[in-house]
Coordinates of C-alpha atoms in Angstrom, one line a residue:
X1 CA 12.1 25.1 -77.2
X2 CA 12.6 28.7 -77.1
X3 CA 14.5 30.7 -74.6
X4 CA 11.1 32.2 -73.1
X5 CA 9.7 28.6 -72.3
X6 CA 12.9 27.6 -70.9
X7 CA 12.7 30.8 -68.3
X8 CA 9.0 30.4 -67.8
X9 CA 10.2 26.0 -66.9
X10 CA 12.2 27.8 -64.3
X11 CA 10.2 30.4 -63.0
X12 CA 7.0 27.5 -62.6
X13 CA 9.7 25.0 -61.4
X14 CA 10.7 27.7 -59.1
X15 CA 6.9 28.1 -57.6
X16 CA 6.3 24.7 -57.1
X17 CA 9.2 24.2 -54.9
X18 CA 8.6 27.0 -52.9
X19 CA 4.8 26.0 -52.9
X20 CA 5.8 22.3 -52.0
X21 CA 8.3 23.6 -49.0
X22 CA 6.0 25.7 -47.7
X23 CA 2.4 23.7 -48.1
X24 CA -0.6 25.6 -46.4
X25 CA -1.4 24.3 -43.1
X26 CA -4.3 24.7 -41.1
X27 CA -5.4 24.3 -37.2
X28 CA -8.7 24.2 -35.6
X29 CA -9.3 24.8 -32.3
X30 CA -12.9 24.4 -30.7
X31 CA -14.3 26.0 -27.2
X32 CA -16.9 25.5 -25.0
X33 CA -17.0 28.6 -23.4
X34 CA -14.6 31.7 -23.9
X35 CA -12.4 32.7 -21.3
X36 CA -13.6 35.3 -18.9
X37 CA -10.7 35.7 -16.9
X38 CA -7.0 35.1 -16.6
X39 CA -7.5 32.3 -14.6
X40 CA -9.9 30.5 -17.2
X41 CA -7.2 31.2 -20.2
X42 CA -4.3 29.8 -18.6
X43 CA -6.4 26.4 -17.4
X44 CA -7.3 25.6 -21.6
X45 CA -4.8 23.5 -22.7
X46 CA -3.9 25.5 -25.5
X47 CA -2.2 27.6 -22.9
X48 CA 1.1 25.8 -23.0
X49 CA 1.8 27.6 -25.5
X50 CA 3.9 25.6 -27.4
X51 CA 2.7 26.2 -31.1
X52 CA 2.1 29.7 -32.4
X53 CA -1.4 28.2 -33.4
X54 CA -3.0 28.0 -29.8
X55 CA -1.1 31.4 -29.0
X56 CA -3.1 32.8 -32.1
X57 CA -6.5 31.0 -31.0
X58 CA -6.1 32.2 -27.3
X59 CA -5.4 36.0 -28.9
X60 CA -8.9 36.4 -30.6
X61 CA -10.0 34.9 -26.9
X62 CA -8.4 37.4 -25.1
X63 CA -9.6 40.0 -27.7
X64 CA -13.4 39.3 -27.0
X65 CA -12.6 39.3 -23.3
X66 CA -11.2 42.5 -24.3
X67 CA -14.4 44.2 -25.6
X68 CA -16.2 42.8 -22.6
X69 CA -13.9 44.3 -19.6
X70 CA -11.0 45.8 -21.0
X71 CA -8.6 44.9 -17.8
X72 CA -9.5 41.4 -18.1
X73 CA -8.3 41.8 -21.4
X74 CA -5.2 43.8 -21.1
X75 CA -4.1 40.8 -18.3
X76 CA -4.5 38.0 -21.1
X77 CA -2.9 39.6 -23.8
X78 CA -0.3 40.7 -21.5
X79 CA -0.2 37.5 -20.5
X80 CA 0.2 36.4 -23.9
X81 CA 2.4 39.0 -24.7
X82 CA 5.4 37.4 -22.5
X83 CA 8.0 39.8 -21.8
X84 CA 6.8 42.6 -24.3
X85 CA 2.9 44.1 -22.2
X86 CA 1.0 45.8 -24.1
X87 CA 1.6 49.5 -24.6
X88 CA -0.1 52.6 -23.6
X89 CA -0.3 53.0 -27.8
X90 CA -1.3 49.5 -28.3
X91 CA -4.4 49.9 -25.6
X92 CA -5.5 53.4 -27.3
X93 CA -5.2 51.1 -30.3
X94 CA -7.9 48.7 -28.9
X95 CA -10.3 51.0 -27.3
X96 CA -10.1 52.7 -30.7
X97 CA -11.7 49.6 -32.2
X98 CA -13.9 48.7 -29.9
X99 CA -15.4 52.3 -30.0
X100 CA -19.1 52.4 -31.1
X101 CA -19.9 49.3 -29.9
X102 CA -17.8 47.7 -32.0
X103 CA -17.4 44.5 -29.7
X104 CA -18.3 42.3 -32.4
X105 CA -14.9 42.4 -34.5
X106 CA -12.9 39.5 -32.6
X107 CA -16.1 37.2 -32.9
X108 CA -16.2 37.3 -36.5
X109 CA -13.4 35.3 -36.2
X110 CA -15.1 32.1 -35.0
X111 CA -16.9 29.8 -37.5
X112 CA -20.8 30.7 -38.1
X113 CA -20.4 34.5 -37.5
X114 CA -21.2 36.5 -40.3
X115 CA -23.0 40.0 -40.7
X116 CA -26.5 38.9 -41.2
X117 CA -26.7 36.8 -37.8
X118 CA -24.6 40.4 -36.2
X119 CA -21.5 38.1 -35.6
X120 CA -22.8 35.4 -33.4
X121 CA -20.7 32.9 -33.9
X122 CA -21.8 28.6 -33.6
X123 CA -21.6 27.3 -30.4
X124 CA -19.7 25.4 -29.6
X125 CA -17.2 28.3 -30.4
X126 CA -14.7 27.0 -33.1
X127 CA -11.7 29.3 -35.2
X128 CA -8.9 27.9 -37.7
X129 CA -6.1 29.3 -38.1
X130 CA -4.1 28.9 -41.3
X131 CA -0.5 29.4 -42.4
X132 CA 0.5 30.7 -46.3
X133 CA 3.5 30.7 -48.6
X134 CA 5.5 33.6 -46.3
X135 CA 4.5 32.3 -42.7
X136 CA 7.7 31.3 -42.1
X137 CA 9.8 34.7 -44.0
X138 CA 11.5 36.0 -40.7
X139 CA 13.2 33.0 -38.2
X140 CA 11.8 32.7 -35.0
X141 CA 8.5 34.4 -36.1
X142 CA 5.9 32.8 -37.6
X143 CA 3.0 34.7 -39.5
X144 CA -0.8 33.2 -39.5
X145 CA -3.8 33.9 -41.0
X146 CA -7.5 34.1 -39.9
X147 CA -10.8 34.3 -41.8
X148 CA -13.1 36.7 -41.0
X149 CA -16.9 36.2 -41.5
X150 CA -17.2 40.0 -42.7
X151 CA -13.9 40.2 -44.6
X152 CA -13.1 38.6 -47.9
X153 CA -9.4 38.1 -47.4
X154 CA -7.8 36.7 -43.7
X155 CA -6.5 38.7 -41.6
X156 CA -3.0 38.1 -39.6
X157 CA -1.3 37.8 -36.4
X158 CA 2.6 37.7 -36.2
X159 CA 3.9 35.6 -33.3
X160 CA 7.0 35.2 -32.0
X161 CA 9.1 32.4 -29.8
X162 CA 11.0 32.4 -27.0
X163 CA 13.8 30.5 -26.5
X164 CA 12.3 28.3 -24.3
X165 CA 9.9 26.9 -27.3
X166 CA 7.2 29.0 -26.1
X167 CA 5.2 31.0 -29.1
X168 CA 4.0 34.8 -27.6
X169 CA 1.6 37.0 -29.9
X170 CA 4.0 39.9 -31.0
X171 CA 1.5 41.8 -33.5
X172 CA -2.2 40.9 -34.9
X173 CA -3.9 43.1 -37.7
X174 CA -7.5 41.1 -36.7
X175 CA -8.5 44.3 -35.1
X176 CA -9.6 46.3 -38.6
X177 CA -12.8 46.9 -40.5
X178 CA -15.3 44.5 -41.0
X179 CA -18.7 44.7 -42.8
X180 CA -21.2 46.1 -40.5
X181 CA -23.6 43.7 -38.4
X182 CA -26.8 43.6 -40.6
X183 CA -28.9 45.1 -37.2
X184 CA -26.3 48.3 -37.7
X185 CA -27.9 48.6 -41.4
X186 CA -30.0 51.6 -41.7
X187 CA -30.7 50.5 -45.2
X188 CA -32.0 46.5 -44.0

């Protein structure tokens, strides 16, 4: 065996340990009815908080409240926040997005919503949330990923614990370009 076989032994040996440490995980989490206030998030039970999964689900919740009365939605994500409430640059951020009547972008998060149905997702209302290779990269955050029916690759939210065990949303990148609803096709 030749010294390049013998480095490329490592380097795959190498892979499949990390790969093995760090298998893929996925969560799903299933609603009847979105949240349409405070009140309603805090009473599902993924509101203890106490897995970064249900802080992520409860995020895209809070981000379709969002788009349907922004203060409702700046209390959940606040909420959700913990000690860290959204920013005056962070809220120009959303309103950005949701500019143009682009209210459909959290719901093509939820299984069934894709652009030729103009993001309507099944009902009941179900999202999974998935982990990768690097979820775990920084200690105390955790890194997850969500599919997108108008994307090709997920998209993810960065959460972060507390020390009391609690998981609080620190960043998402779910609020970015999708594929346009078909109805917005001038062209369909």
């Amino acid at each position: 065996m030749g010294i390049f076989d013998k480095l490329k032994n490592v380097a795959n040996d190498a892979v499949n340990a990390v790969s093995n440490a760090t298998s893929n995980t996925k969560e799903t989490f299933t609603f009847a009815a979105l949240p349409e206030s405070l009140a309603q998030l805090q009473a599902l039970p993924e509101a203890s908080l106490d897995s970064p999964f249900k802080t992520a689900a409860l995020s895209v919740c809070a981000l379709c409240a969002y788009g349907a009365d922004k203060q409702i939605g700046i209390e959940m994500l606040n909420w959700l926040r913990g000690p860290r409430p959204l920013s005056n640059q962070e809220i120009s951020f959303l309103d950005d997005r949701f500019r143009d009547g682009k209210f459909y972008i959290p719901f093509s998060y939820f299984a069934g919503a894709t652009p030729d149905n103009d993001y309507t997702p099944s009902s009941p209302f179900t999202i999974t949330i998935e982990t990768n290779p690097y979820s775990d990269a920084n200690e105390g955050y955790k890194k997850l990923f969500i599919k997108s029916g108008g994307a090709d690759g997920a998209r993810e939210i960065v959460l972060r614990m507390k020390g009391d065990g609690k998981w609080f949303l620190w960043d998402q990148f779910l609020m970015v370009g999708i594929r346009d609803p078909k109805s917005s096709d001038p062209w369909a």
